[in-house]
PDB file of C-alpha atoms and ligand atoms in Angstrom:
ATOM      1  CA  UNK A   1      19.369 -24.439 294.510  1.00  0.00           C
ATOM      2  CA  UNK A   2      19.012 -20.938 294.648  1.00  0.00           C
ATOM      3  CA  UNK A   3      19.568 -18.702 291.990  1.00  0.00           C
ATOM      4  CA  UNK A   4      19.368 -14.854 291.830  1.00  0.00           C
ATOM      5  CA  UNK A   5      18.750 -12.370 289.126  1.00  0.00           C
ATOM      6  CA  UNK A   6      18.965  -8.435 289.180  1.00  0.00           C
ATOM      7  CA  UNK A   7      16.543  -6.350 287.185  1.00  0.00           C
ATOM      8  CA  UNK A   8      16.569  -3.149 286.191  1.00  0.00           C
ATOM      9  CA  UNK A   9      13.940  -0.465 286.485  1.00  0.00           C
ATOM     10  CA  UNK A  10      12.580   1.031 283.317  1.00  0.00           C
ATOM     11  CA  UNK A  11      14.813  -0.904 281.287  1.00  0.00           C
ATOM     12  CA  UNK A  12      12.411  -2.090 279.186  1.00  0.00           C
ATOM     13  CA  UNK A  13      14.790  -3.618 276.270  1.00  0.00           C
ATOM     14  CA  UNK A  14      15.992  -5.998 279.280  1.00  0.00           C
ATOM     15  CA  UNK A  15      12.858  -6.734 280.865  1.00  0.00           C
ATOM     16  CA  UNK A  16      12.027 -10.547 280.608  1.00  0.00           C
ATOM     17  CA  UNK A  17      15.856 -11.497 280.887  1.00  0.00           C
ATOM     18  CA  UNK A  18      15.563 -12.564 284.186  1.00  0.00           C
ATOM     19  CA  UNK A  19      12.376 -14.926 283.229  1.00  0.00           C
ATOM     20  CA  UNK A  20      14.105 -16.168 280.464  1.00  0.00           C
ATOM     21  CA  UNK A  21      16.782 -17.475 282.096  1.00  0.00           C
ATOM     22  CA  UNK A  22      14.412 -19.561 284.736  1.00  0.00           C
ATOM     23  CA  UNK A  23      12.873 -20.447 281.747  1.00  0.00           C
ATOM     24  CA  UNK A  24      15.984 -22.131 280.699  1.00  0.00           C
ATOM     25  CA  UNK A  25      16.853 -23.629 284.104  1.00  0.00           C
ATOM     26  CA  UNK A  26      13.759 -25.222 284.398  1.00  0.00           C
ATOM     27  CA  UNK A  27      14.141 -26.776 281.081  1.00  0.00           C
ATOM     28  CA  UNK A  28      17.157 -28.125 281.678  1.00  0.00           C
ATOM     29  CA  UNK A  29      15.935 -29.511 285.061  1.00  0.00           C
ATOM     30  CA  UNK A  30      13.338 -31.446 282.954  1.00  0.00           C
ATOM     31  CA  UNK A  31      10.519 -29.861 284.809  1.00  0.00           C
ATOM     32  CA  UNK A  32       7.007 -30.617 282.909  1.00  0.00           C
ATOM     33  CA  UNK A  33       6.106 -28.328 280.276  1.00  0.00           C
ATOM     34  CA  UNK A  34       2.828 -27.715 281.988  1.00  0.00           C
ATOM     35  CA  UNK A  35       4.213 -26.145 285.039  1.00  0.00           C
ATOM     36  CA  UNK A  36       7.267 -24.466 283.460  1.00  0.00           C
ATOM     37  CA  UNK A  37       4.475 -22.480 281.281  1.00  0.00           C
ATOM     38  CA  UNK A  38       2.282 -21.590 284.233  1.00  0.00           C
ATOM     39  CA  UNK A  39       5.746 -20.377 286.169  1.00  0.00           C
ATOM     40  CA  UNK A  40       7.204 -18.392 283.091  1.00  0.00           C
ATOM     41  CA  UNK A  41       3.797 -16.385 282.937  1.00  0.00           C
ATOM     42  CA  UNK A  42       3.627 -15.297 286.718  1.00  0.00           C
ATOM     43  CA  UNK A  43       7.603 -14.778 286.951  1.00  0.00           C
ATOM     44  CA  UNK A  44       7.202 -12.820 283.793  1.00  0.00           C
ATOM     45  CA  UNK A  45       4.546 -10.595 285.156  1.00  0.00           C
ATOM     46  CA  UNK A  46       6.518 -10.343 288.409  1.00  0.00           C
ATOM     47  CA  UNK A  47       9.334  -9.060 286.664  1.00  0.00           C
ATOM     48  CA  UNK A  48       7.401  -6.708 284.905  1.00  0.00           C
ATOM     49  CA  UNK A  49       6.128  -5.365 287.815  1.00  0.00           C
ATOM     50  CA  UNK A  50       9.717  -4.807 289.015  1.00  0.00           C
ATOM     51  CA  UNK A  51      10.421  -3.025 286.086  1.00  0.00           C
ATOM     52  CA  UNK A  52       7.415  -0.958 285.915  1.00  0.00           C
ATOM     53  CA  UNK A  53       6.306  -0.464 289.428  1.00  0.00           C
ATOM     54  CA  UNK A  54       9.326  -0.531 291.852  1.00  0.00           C
ATOM     55  CA  UNK A  55      12.444   0.789 289.857  1.00  0.00           C
ATOM     56  CA  UNK A  56      13.566  -2.491 289.666  1.00  0.00           C
ATOM     57  CA  UNK A  57      14.361  -5.468 292.032  1.00  0.00           C
ATOM     58  CA  UNK A  58      15.744  -9.068 292.446  1.00  0.00           C
ATOM     59  CA  UNK A  59      14.063 -12.443 291.252  1.00  0.00           C
ATOM     60  CA  UNK A  60      15.136 -15.032 292.742  1.00  0.00           C
ATOM     61  CA  UNK A  61      14.486 -19.018 291.754  1.00  0.00           C
ATOM     62  CA  UNK A  62      14.186 -21.596 294.741  1.00  0.00           C
ATOM     63  CA  UNK A  63      14.305 -25.392 293.556  1.00  0.00           C
ATOM     64  CA  UNK A  64      13.239 -27.915 295.730  1.00  0.00           C
ATOM     65  CA  UNK A  65      12.317 -31.209 295.532  1.00  0.00           C
ATOM     66  CA  UNK A  66       8.419 -31.004 295.551  1.00  0.00           C
ATOM     67  CA  UNK A  67       8.148 -27.160 294.802  1.00  0.00           C
ATOM     68  CA  UNK A  68       9.355 -24.306 292.439  1.00  0.00           C
ATOM     69  CA  UNK A  69       9.342 -20.893 294.100  1.00  0.00           C
ATOM     70  CA  UNK A  70       9.860 -17.598 292.517  1.00  0.00           C
ATOM     71  CA  UNK A  71      10.106 -14.320 294.445  1.00  0.00           C
ATOM     72  CA  UNK A  72      10.163 -11.038 292.908  1.00  0.00           C
ATOM     73  CA  UNK A  73      11.560  -8.590 295.771  1.00  0.00           C
ATOM     74  CA  UNK A  74      12.139  -4.848 295.405  1.00  0.00           C
ATOM     75  CA  UNK A  75      12.814  -1.634 297.429  1.00  0.00           C
ATOM     76  CA  UNK A  76      10.215   0.426 295.372  1.00  0.00           C
ATOM     77  CA  UNK A  77       7.238   2.669 296.896  1.00  0.00           C
ATOM     78  CA  UNK A  78       5.158  -0.485 298.141  1.00  0.00           C
ATOM     79  CA  UNK A  79       1.306  -1.108 297.529  1.00  0.00           C
ATOM     80  CA  UNK A  80      -0.630   0.627 299.697  1.00  0.00           C
ATOM     81  CA  UNK A  81      -4.095  -1.460 298.905  1.00  0.00           C
ATOM     82  CA  UNK A  82      -3.016  -4.620 298.149  1.00  0.00           C
ATOM     83  CA  UNK A  83      -6.834  -6.049 297.799  1.00  0.00           C
ATOM     84  CA  UNK A  84      -7.402  -3.453 294.946  1.00  0.00           C
ATOM     85  CA  UNK A  85      -3.991  -4.308 293.268  1.00  0.00           C
ATOM     86  CA  UNK A  86      -5.221  -7.581 293.082  1.00  0.00           C
ATOM     87  CA  UNK A  87      -8.046  -6.779 291.063  1.00  0.00           C
ATOM     88  CA  UNK A  88      -8.465  -7.032 287.169  1.00  0.00           C
ATOM     89  CA  UNK A  89      -7.812  -3.617 285.537  1.00  0.00           C
ATOM     90  CA  UNK A  90      -6.634  -1.763 288.247  1.00  0.00           C
ATOM     91  CA  UNK A  91      -3.389  -0.416 287.449  1.00  0.00           C
ATOM     92  CA  UNK A  92      -1.503   2.489 287.909  1.00  0.00           C
ATOM     93  CA  UNK A  93       1.668   2.026 285.142  1.00  0.00           C
ATOM     94  CA  UNK A  94       2.883   4.919 283.217  1.00  0.00           C
ATOM     95  CA  UNK A  95       2.097   5.982 279.741  1.00  0.00           C
ATOM     96  CA  UNK A  96       5.500   4.426 278.826  1.00  0.00           C
ATOM     97  CA  UNK A  97       4.231   1.143 280.230  1.00  0.00           C
ATOM     98  CA  UNK A  98       0.980   1.054 278.630  1.00  0.00           C
ATOM     99  CA  UNK A  99       2.770   1.660 275.438  1.00  0.00           C
ATOM    100  CA  UNK A 100       4.899  -1.262 275.527  1.00  0.00           C
ATOM    101  CA  UNK A 101       1.609  -2.996 276.127  1.00  0.00           C
ATOM    102  CA  UNK A 102       1.398  -3.394 279.701  1.00  0.00           C
ATOM    103  CA  UNK A 103      -0.702  -1.559 282.339  1.00  0.00           C
ATOM    104  CA  UNK A 104      -3.684  -3.686 281.702  1.00  0.00           C
ATOM    105  CA  UNK A 105      -4.021  -4.251 285.368  1.00  0.00           C
ATOM    106  CA  UNK A 106      -3.966  -7.967 284.765  1.00  0.00           C
ATOM    107  CA  UNK A 107      -0.753  -9.094 285.966  1.00  0.00           C
ATOM    108  CA  UNK A 108      -1.351  -9.995 289.538  1.00  0.00           C
ATOM    109  CA  UNK A 109      -4.380 -11.570 288.890  1.00  0.00           C
ATOM    110  CA  UNK A 110      -2.451 -13.628 286.257  1.00  0.00           C
ATOM    111  CA  UNK A 111       0.076 -14.554 288.686  1.00  0.00           C
ATOM    112  CA  UNK A 112      -2.405 -15.855 291.211  1.00  0.00           C
ATOM    113  CA  UNK A 113      -4.176 -18.076 288.659  1.00  0.00           C
ATOM    114  CA  UNK A 114      -0.947 -19.647 287.414  1.00  0.00           C
ATOM    115  CA  UNK A 115       0.668 -20.544 290.995  1.00  0.00           C
ATOM    116  CA  UNK A 116      -0.276 -22.775 293.495  1.00  0.00           C
ATOM    117  CA  UNK A 117       0.227 -20.194 296.303  1.00  0.00           C
ATOM    118  CA  UNK A 118       0.761 -16.403 296.284  1.00  0.00           C
ATOM    119  CA  UNK A 119       2.139 -14.412 299.069  1.00  0.00           C
ATOM    120  CA  UNK A 120       2.514 -10.703 298.932  1.00  0.00           C
ATOM    121  CA  UNK A 121       4.513  -8.892 301.674  1.00  0.00           C
ATOM    122  CA  UNK A 122       4.399  -4.732 301.244  1.00  0.00           C
ATOM    123  CA  UNK A 123       4.928  -1.822 303.018  1.00  0.00           C
ATOM    124  CA  UNK A 124       4.526   1.792 301.702  1.00  0.00           C
ATOM    125  CA  UNK A 125       7.948   3.696 301.519  1.00  0.00           C
ATOM    126  CA  UNK A 126       9.658   0.139 302.113  1.00  0.00           C
ATOM    127  CA  UNK A 127       9.226  -2.365 299.142  1.00  0.00           C
ATOM    128  CA  UNK A 128       7.421  -5.170 298.028  1.00  0.00           C
ATOM    129  CA  UNK A 129       8.104  -9.048 298.463  1.00  0.00           C
ATOM    130  CA  UNK A 130       5.875 -11.443 295.750  1.00  0.00           C
ATOM    131  CA  UNK A 131       5.958 -15.034 296.684  1.00  0.00           C
ATOM    132  CA  UNK A 132       5.113 -17.179 293.783  1.00  0.00           C
ATOM    133  CA  UNK A 133       4.808 -21.215 294.660  1.00  0.00           C
ATOM    134  CA  UNK A 134       4.294 -23.766 292.272  1.00  0.00           C
ATOM    135  CA  UNK A 135       3.891 -27.353 293.680  1.00  0.00           C
ATOM    136  CA  UNK A 136       5.411 -29.781 291.149  1.00  0.00           C
ATOM    137  CA  UNK A 137       4.773 -33.181 290.161  1.00  0.00           C
ATOM    138  CA  UNK A 138       0.722 -33.995 291.302  1.00  0.00           C
ATOM    139  CA  UNK A 139      -0.593 -31.200 292.567  1.00  0.00           C
TER     140      UNK A 139
ATOM    141  CA  UNK B   1      -2.595 -24.470 259.261  1.00  0.00           C
ATOM    142  CA  UNK B   2       1.027 -23.621 258.846  1.00  0.00           C
ATOM    143  CA  UNK B   3       2.594 -20.242 258.829  1.00  0.00           C
ATOM    144  CA  UNK B   4       3.835 -20.623 254.820  1.00  0.00           C
ATOM    145  CA  UNK B   5      -0.389 -20.577 254.443  1.00  0.00           C
ATOM    146  CA  UNK B   6      -0.815 -17.982 256.650  1.00  0.00           C
ATOM    147  CA  UNK B   7       1.859 -15.494 254.856  1.00  0.00           C
ATOM    148  CA  UNK B   8       0.218 -16.444 251.652  1.00  0.00           C
ATOM    149  CA  UNK B   9      -3.252 -15.728 252.690  1.00  0.00           C
ATOM    150  CA  UNK B  10      -2.154 -12.200 254.417  1.00  0.00           C
ATOM    151  CA  UNK B  11      -0.010 -11.434 251.585  1.00  0.00           C
ATOM    152  CA  UNK B  12       2.588 -11.063 254.211  1.00  0.00           C
ATOM    153  CA  UNK B  13       6.487  -9.942 254.148  1.00  0.00           C
ATOM    154  CA  UNK B  14       8.348 -12.321 256.085  1.00  0.00           C
ATOM    155  CA  UNK B  15      10.629 -10.637 258.422  1.00  0.00           C
ATOM    156  CA  UNK B  16      12.293 -13.741 260.492  1.00  0.00           C
ATOM    157  CA  UNK B  17      12.112 -17.285 260.600  1.00  0.00           C
ATOM    158  CA  UNK B  18      11.413 -17.947 256.668  1.00  0.00           C
ATOM    159  CA  UNK B  19      12.868 -21.225 256.598  1.00  0.00           C
ATOM    160  CA  UNK B  20      10.498 -22.749 259.490  1.00  0.00           C
ATOM    161  CA  UNK B  21       7.361 -21.074 258.074  1.00  0.00           C
ATOM    162  CA  UNK B  22       6.600 -24.425 256.346  1.00  0.00           C
ATOM    163  CA  UNK B  23       6.756 -26.879 259.049  1.00  0.00           C
ATOM    164  CA  UNK B  24       5.415 -24.563 262.079  1.00  0.00           C
ATOM    165  CA  UNK B  25       1.727 -24.907 262.834  1.00  0.00           C
ATOM    166  CA  UNK B  26      -0.722 -22.853 264.519  1.00  0.00           C
ATOM    167  CA  UNK B  27      -3.740 -24.244 266.364  1.00  0.00           C
ATOM    168  CA  UNK B  28      -5.111 -20.777 267.133  1.00  0.00           C
ATOM    169  CA  UNK B  29      -5.173 -17.174 266.693  1.00  0.00           C
ATOM    170  CA  UNK B  30      -5.244 -14.247 268.988  1.00  0.00           C
ATOM    171  CA  UNK B  31      -5.160 -10.711 268.123  1.00  0.00           C
ATOM    172  CA  UNK B  32      -3.949  -8.099 270.892  1.00  0.00           C
ATOM    173  CA  UNK B  33      -1.949  -5.255 271.495  1.00  0.00           C
ATOM    174  CA  UNK B  34      -2.113  -6.016 275.513  1.00  0.00           C
ATOM    175  CA  UNK B  35       0.532  -8.278 277.006  1.00  0.00           C
ATOM    176  CA  UNK B  36      -1.256  -9.316 279.877  1.00  0.00           C
ATOM    177  CA  UNK B  37      -4.069 -10.451 278.231  1.00  0.00           C
ATOM    178  CA  UNK B  38      -2.269 -12.578 275.849  1.00  0.00           C
ATOM    179  CA  UNK B  39      -0.177 -14.111 278.663  1.00  0.00           C
ATOM    180  CA  UNK B  40      -3.622 -14.761 280.294  1.00  0.00           C
ATOM    181  CA  UNK B  41      -5.688 -16.008 277.802  1.00  0.00           C
ATOM    182  CA  UNK B  42      -3.382 -18.158 274.789  1.00  0.00           C
ATOM    183  CA  UNK B  43      -2.973 -21.296 274.515  1.00  0.00           C
ATOM    184  CA  UNK B  44       0.105 -23.356 273.167  1.00  0.00           C
ATOM    185  CA  UNK B  45       0.708 -23.234 269.842  1.00  0.00           C
ATOM    186  CA  UNK B  46      -0.943 -19.976 269.238  1.00  0.00           C
ATOM    187  CA  UNK B  47      -0.147 -17.377 266.527  1.00  0.00           C
ATOM    188  CA  UNK B  48      -0.367 -13.492 267.905  1.00  0.00           C
ATOM    189  CA  UNK B  49      -1.400 -10.572 265.625  1.00  0.00           C
ATOM    190  CA  UNK B  50      -0.531  -7.363 266.851  1.00  0.00           C
ATOM    191  CA  UNK B  51      -0.034  -4.045 266.018  1.00  0.00           C
ATOM    192  CA  UNK B  52       2.936  -3.550 268.925  1.00  0.00           C
ATOM    193  CA  UNK B  53       6.086  -3.861 267.861  1.00  0.00           C
ATOM    194  CA  UNK B  54       8.417  -3.487 270.568  1.00  0.00           C
ATOM    195  CA  UNK B  55      11.013  -6.129 272.428  1.00  0.00           C
ATOM    196  CA  UNK B  56       8.207  -7.059 275.062  1.00  0.00           C
ATOM    197  CA  UNK B  57       6.211  -8.685 272.345  1.00  0.00           C
ATOM    198  CA  UNK B  58       9.025 -11.016 271.402  1.00  0.00           C
ATOM    199  CA  UNK B  59       9.501 -11.732 275.217  1.00  0.00           C
ATOM    200  CA  UNK B  60       6.220 -12.627 275.634  1.00  0.00           C
ATOM    201  CA  UNK B  61       6.390 -14.638 272.726  1.00  0.00           C
ATOM    202  CA  UNK B  62       9.176 -16.373 274.107  1.00  0.00           C
ATOM    203  CA  UNK B  63       7.712 -17.005 277.274  1.00  0.00           C
ATOM    204  CA  UNK B  64       4.401 -18.817 276.132  1.00  0.00           C
ATOM    205  CA  UNK B  65       5.827 -20.324 273.236  1.00  0.00           C
ATOM    206  CA  UNK B  66       3.929 -18.318 270.640  1.00  0.00           C
ATOM    207  CA  UNK B  67       4.419 -20.566 266.987  1.00  0.00           C
ATOM    208  CA  UNK B  68       4.806 -17.016 265.518  1.00  0.00           C
ATOM    209  CA  UNK B  69       3.925 -13.457 265.699  1.00  0.00           C
ATOM    210  CA  UNK B  70       2.066 -10.987 262.601  1.00  0.00           C
ATOM    211  CA  UNK B  71       2.480  -7.384 262.786  1.00  0.00           C
ATOM    212  CA  UNK B  72      -0.442  -6.128 261.235  1.00  0.00           C
ATOM    213  CA  UNK B  73      -1.662  -2.333 259.214  1.00  0.00           C
ATOM    214  CA  UNK B  74       2.122  -2.775 257.895  1.00  0.00           C
ATOM    215  CA  UNK B  75       4.009  -2.220 260.973  1.00  0.00           C
ATOM    216  CA  UNK B  76       7.219  -3.635 261.081  1.00  0.00           C
ATOM    217  CA  UNK B  77       9.700  -3.863 264.174  1.00  0.00           C
ATOM    218  CA  UNK B  78      13.060  -2.199 264.705  1.00  0.00           C
ATOM    219  CA  UNK B  79      16.368  -3.855 263.342  1.00  0.00           C
ATOM    220  CA  UNK B  80      16.959  -4.999 267.086  1.00  0.00           C
ATOM    221  CA  UNK B  81      13.867  -6.497 267.726  1.00  0.00           C
ATOM    222  CA  UNK B  82      14.047  -8.350 264.323  1.00  0.00           C
ATOM    223  CA  UNK B  83      17.252  -9.715 265.587  1.00  0.00           C
ATOM    224  CA  UNK B  84      15.990 -10.622 268.943  1.00  0.00           C
ATOM    225  CA  UNK B  85      13.388 -13.085 266.764  1.00  0.00           C
ATOM    226  CA  UNK B  86      16.112 -14.303 264.542  1.00  0.00           C
ATOM    227  CA  UNK B  87      18.166 -15.421 267.794  1.00  0.00           C
ATOM    228  CA  UNK B  88      15.013 -17.235 268.915  1.00  0.00           C
ATOM    229  CA  UNK B  89      14.214 -18.828 266.014  1.00  0.00           C
ATOM    230  CA  UNK B  90      10.878 -16.872 266.202  1.00  0.00           C
ATOM    231  CA  UNK B  91       8.888 -16.876 262.733  1.00  0.00           C
ATOM    232  CA  UNK B  92       7.464 -13.080 262.203  1.00  0.00           C
ATOM    233  CA  UNK B  93       5.673 -11.693 259.390  1.00  0.00           C
ATOM    234  CA  UNK B  94       4.211  -8.608 258.401  1.00  0.00           C
ATOM    235  CA  UNK B  95       0.983  -7.528 256.767  1.00  0.00           C
ATOM    236  CA  UNK B  96      -0.356  -4.385 255.201  1.00  0.00           C
ATOM    237  CA  UNK B  97      -3.939  -5.708 256.247  1.00  0.00           C
ATOM    238  CA  UNK B  98      -5.345  -4.069 259.492  1.00  0.00           C
ATOM    239  CA  UNK B  99      -6.237  -6.172 262.662  1.00  0.00           C
ATOM    240  CA  UNK B 100      -9.754  -6.829 261.849  1.00  0.00           C
ATOM    241  CA  UNK B 101      -9.216  -7.948 258.696  1.00  0.00           C
ATOM    242  CA  UNK B 102      -6.520  -9.889 259.158  1.00  0.00           C
ATOM    243  CA  UNK B 103      -8.650 -11.999 261.999  1.00  0.00           C
ATOM    244  CA  UNK B 104     -11.265 -12.138 259.816  1.00  0.00           C
ATOM    245  CA  UNK B 105      -9.400 -14.135 256.676  1.00  0.00           C
ATOM    246  CA  UNK B 106      -7.700 -16.472 259.432  1.00  0.00           C
ATOM    247  CA  UNK B 107     -10.760 -17.043 261.188  1.00  0.00           C
ATOM    248  CA  UNK B 108     -12.768 -17.641 257.993  1.00  0.00           C
ATOM    249  CA  UNK B 109     -10.044 -19.880 256.644  1.00  0.00           C
ATOM    250  CA  UNK B 110     -10.328 -22.179 260.168  1.00  0.00           C
ATOM    251  CA  UNK B 111      -7.794 -21.286 262.390  1.00  0.00           C
ATOM    252  CA  UNK B 112      -9.779 -20.703 266.097  1.00  0.00           C
ATOM    253  CA  UNK B 113      -9.380 -18.156 268.555  1.00  0.00           C
ATOM    254  CA  UNK B 114      -8.104 -19.532 272.038  1.00  0.00           C
ATOM    255  CA  UNK B 115     -11.622 -19.450 273.703  1.00  0.00           C
ATOM    256  CA  UNK B 116     -13.220 -21.632 271.338  1.00  0.00           C
ATOM    257  CA  UNK B 117     -10.290 -23.985 271.718  1.00  0.00           C
ATOM    258  CA  UNK B 118     -10.494 -23.941 275.484  1.00  0.00           C
ATOM    259  CA  UNK B 119     -14.458 -24.696 275.174  1.00  0.00           C
ATOM    260  CA  UNK B 120     -13.742 -27.465 272.689  1.00  0.00           C
ATOM    261  CA  UNK B 121     -11.151 -28.836 274.816  1.00  0.00           C
TER     262      UNK B 121
HETATM  263  N1  LIG C 201       6.307  -4.273 292.837  1.00  0.00           N
HETATM  264  C1  LIG C 201       5.360  -3.416 293.030  1.00  0.00           C
HETATM  265  N2  LIG C 201       5.472  -2.259 293.568  1.00  0.00           N
HETATM  266  C2  LIG C 201       4.541  -1.145 293.743  1.00  0.00           C
HETATM  267  N3  LIG C 201       3.516  -1.470 293.355  1.00  0.00           N
HETATM  268  C3  LIG C 201       2.706  -2.238 292.667  1.00  0.00           C
HETATM  269  C4  LIG C 201       4.105  -3.422 292.489  1.00  0.00           C
HETATM  270  N4  LIG C 201       3.214  -4.677 292.034  1.00  0.00           N
HETATM  271  C5  LIG C 201       2.270  -4.335 291.540  1.00  0.00           C
HETATM  272  N5  LIG C 201       1.832  -2.805 292.249  1.00  0.00           N
HETATM  273  C6  LIG C 201       0.662  -2.279 292.047  1.00  0.00           C
HETATM  274  O1  LIG C 201      -0.413  -2.853 291.577  1.00  0.00           O
HETATM  275  C7  LIG C 201      -1.111  -2.475 290.467  1.00  0.00           C
HETATM  276  C8  LIG C 201      -1.572  -3.737 289.595  1.00  0.00           C
HETATM  277  O2  LIG C 201      -0.520  -4.750 289.136  1.00  0.00           O
HETATM  278  P1  LIG C 201      -0.969  -5.618 288.206  1.00  0.00           P
HETATM  279  O3  LIG C 201       0.637  -6.026 287.543  1.00  0.00           O
HETATM  280  O4  LIG C 201      -2.012  -6.378 288.228  1.00  0.00           O
HETATM  281  O5  LIG C 201      -1.435  -4.727 287.152  1.00  0.00           O
HETATM  282  P2  LIG C 201       0.016  -3.732 286.182  1.00  0.00           P
HETATM  283  O6  LIG C 201       1.180  -3.939 286.032  1.00  0.00           O
HETATM  284  O7  LIG C 201      -0.700  -2.033 286.593  1.00  0.00           O
HETATM  285  O8  LIG C 201      -0.755  -3.826 284.631  1.00  0.00           O
HETATM  286  P3  LIG C 201      -0.349  -5.302 283.689  1.00  0.00           P
HETATM  287  O9  LIG C 201       0.045  -6.465 284.847  1.00  0.00           O
HETATM  288  O10 LIG C 201      -1.678  -5.671 283.196  1.00  0.00           O
HETATM  289  O11 LIG C 201       0.667  -4.975 282.547  1.00  0.00           O
HETATM  290  C9  LIG C 201      -0.073  -1.710 289.417  1.00  0.00           C
HETATM  291  O12 LIG C 201      -0.720  -0.920 288.645  1.00  0.00           O
HETATM  292  C10 LIG C 201       0.664  -0.862 290.902  1.00  0.00           C
HETATM  293  O13 LIG C 201      -0.060   0.073 291.426  1.00  0.00           O
HETATM  294 MG1  LIG C 202       1.721  -6.129 286.113  1.00  0.00          MG
END
């Protein structure tokens, strides 16, 4: 099963809706609560990055028998230095994002901690795709 | 400790979820204004104390199933944000006390932080 959710850039009141829908779907299909928690934290961080850093994009949920996959895709500015972006504390978030409680530079590290596997495909000026994979059942 | 007891202890005003206070229990408390920190470090059944009143606080609560929110230093979210919490059945309190004192009262009353809970299993 594949589901797609559009995410608007800079829209802080709607930000989080896609992750909330993902959460509901995972509940409906009866995934384990601990897995749902990890997927939701990572998905929400990825969604906020679309809103804050990329001018919006798309969240994609793929459900397989032994895998939940969440993909955050955008055509934003790309990430020039992925290693730096992964470091806790590094952030280029705007003042507005900081007022909303974001911009701690923790999101990417959080995603990595929550997911079984994290892939980042990015090109400056073209966009970024973050793929988060979660093994279901016995990891 | 249940949230009705938290309300008494903090002399707090109830903004949403009044009917659930007595039956909602917090196992730990986290005080933070950075949502990524909350997402990274909280355990289940945690009560969040915060000075932030924007919609993202409600979203964060929803994502990680926080048991409730306490706004400190008399802060109050807008009616829109309160409506979001009501829709989700999320209890919210507002206390006049500042963050440090709110933490101190709850800690002294026996509610641990999330790291202590992690250490004790
Ligand atoms: N989709 C993206 N497009 C462009 N840049 C991004 C994207 N995602 C992350 N970045 C860059 O990587 C940095 C680190 O991201 P990370 O999510 O770890 O922290 P943050 O979003 O700045 O703060 P936090 O997640 O704690 O709220 C960002 O500040 C930004 O510079
Ligand atoms: Mg982020």
